[in-house]
């Protein structure tokens, strides 16, 4: 019985999946490009099917076998695949996964280079190829430009695969992958404008076309980002539902692509890329690590199927598209190929140096440029666009014939010539070798690691009872390798202290990210807190990479500053006395500081145990000092909150510790089950019990913003003698302020509209060549508020603090109602004056020597600011 209809199509797809599965190991074994081999397989299938249908010899085959063979050939020849299938089914998957796996923060440094390759290069290639063909093709310029736009879209995904296989420079791979994100979008946008002009026989208006191009790109970026952020918000609201979360990521690229392409009329490719990049940035901090890992593995599998099938199916069309090709067509194909190579070379060698000269992008080495020019392979998208022209009923037959043949021949030349020689070019230019820094680090790491491996191998051999003769050769080989690496080690001479410190800080930031992801596995920790911490750890790594130690510390200080959400909640609290947003923000900040404190302790151990043997004592001491400053700032910020919210602090610590213990318990159950010490039924029952206790811990803790405020006010000298009613009213009606280091509380020359009671923290004001220091229990701006006079200097916080903000009018009314406040204020002023006089007398009578770091000394204040 002959298989027909949908069953025949599904059977053909299944057979193609078997074929592409076999292609991957064959390509690896013979060291050829997988993309090139897939294209050849597709051509063989398409050409073979056509040959079987036309052949008269199939009639001599027995009836059942001959009928089956003809049925398979007809299925492949009449396979229901069109340009729309390529662009709607396969393209969103390829673009989204390419954006998902890319390092967005590293790509941001190359943004100008990527835009040049993805947009400018496409425009230049379109124009160059179109004008080069026009004198010889006997076709209108608009048709030649249409062909130019079709073959201008490169297929960097195939090139990136070659680079990864041979271990090419990560920066080169990143540039090519970045180009892949927007290259197709630019070419498809230009193609749509030119095809409309060809079918409608109208001229193109450059201004309106450029405006449409910009609107299409910018609108698509906005929709892609908004769509991805909405999906992440929904995932956060769903809680822990891995299957639903993964399913939503599969739906996202198709939603934004079709919505933009079919409904709104902007670039679906750009929207899909923007959604993928957004998910790449925020995904690790939104999804649980195990879900994120599974999600990436799923998308790798999807892109393998889509990428392989799209190449085979597109290549199957090549014999059909080349029907009727003449010798003159071969000449035109060669002209177009040379023009495309010249155009790409002009952009890469002519414009990239301009970007480097204007400092819009880092310089690109010449070997990189050569590889990028030669690596301009064309693939499935070019064939899909050519097929779209041949399928369009409004395109004349000569134009369709011209587009189909020249575009297909162009693809074949790039695949069979550039694709087969690209690996040799990369190896010849030595782009597969490590950088001098990585090479030096390799010798350093291996020399230390092999010594440890040799020691552990010897101990393991003795424990397992292996004979000395059996273990000696293996251990001797390890020791010989360790000696060779130690002899070749140039780590101390190849890298200066500054480079090693930078390398150490990047490593520390990456280790912090790993620790945070490990902590994120604990269900119950806030996704939003983890998102903030992971994002800032990436910023610290980027800061260290760009500006060394200064960049790392700068990014760290940005982490400790209140977030935009916190500042908005603070404003709502101050203006409208509505506390709920600030309470939620404070709870998140408390958790963020607590988790950061735990991570800082882990980093100190990591530095001591793992990095000091590799980088040396001197570099470790410098990094340790940087980490100690980080820990000091964290402790100050955390202490200011712990002083006022000791109950919440203890409850939060207990909760986090319980979550850690529950995770350890779950791991122990998994270990017992893996070692067959407990049955499947018992394992499920024990996990149910663990889950029940975990759910109870997932409930959010309540945070009382005004807790302990009245107690602190009662112990302050400025409010001594106030009745309990007045203290309670002040604690409930005044606003709270949590200043960060360096924040200006009151400005010089401005009237004090707010009086600050320092509950915790430190602030200072510089007046007449001296610093006035404010600590816990002091009040700032009180005298100026009473006198309605301007501030003599700017008051800035020098430590994280907790302050009560009292409106000046409210404070004046308090002084009028309770004169004892004014007397207390005078007493405090006298005490401060006597302290300053005593300090000056001690300075005058002391023998010359180093300044003591005591309260009130300039050196102490300087140390506090640092």
Short mmCIF file of C-alpha atoms in Angstrom, two decimals, residues 713-727 814 817-824:
data_model
loop_
_atom_site.label_atom_id
_atom_site.label_comp_id
_atom_site.label_asym_id
_atom_site.label_seq_id
_atom_site.Cartn_x
_atom_site.Cartn_y
_atom_site.Cartn_z
CA UNK A 713 13.60 58.18 70.49
CA UNK A 714 13.05 57.61 74.19
CA UNK A 715 16.78 57.02 74.71
CA UNK A 716 17.88 60.12 72.73
CA UNK A 717 19.14 63.12 74.74
CA UNK A 718 17.42 65.62 72.41
CA UNK A 719 13.99 64.19 73.33
CA UNK A 720 14.72 63.66 77.03
CA UNK A 721 11.77 64.80 79.15
CA UNK A 722 9.15 64.50 76.40
CA UNK A 723 5.95 62.77 77.49
CA UNK A 724 5.22 59.30 76.12
CA UNK A 725 2.28 60.59 74.06
CA UNK A 726 4.49 63.07 72.22
CA UNK A 727 7.15 60.42 71.55
CA UNK A 814 7.32 70.52 68.81
CA UNK A 817 4.83 72.93 72.65
CA UNK A 818 7.70 71.41 74.64
CA UNK A 819 10.43 74.02 75.45
CA UNK A 820 12.54 71.26 77.01
CA UNK A 821 13.54 70.22 73.48
CA UNK A 822 15.21 73.64 72.98
CA UNK A 823 17.03 73.31 76.32
CA UNK A 824 18.19 69.81 75.37
#
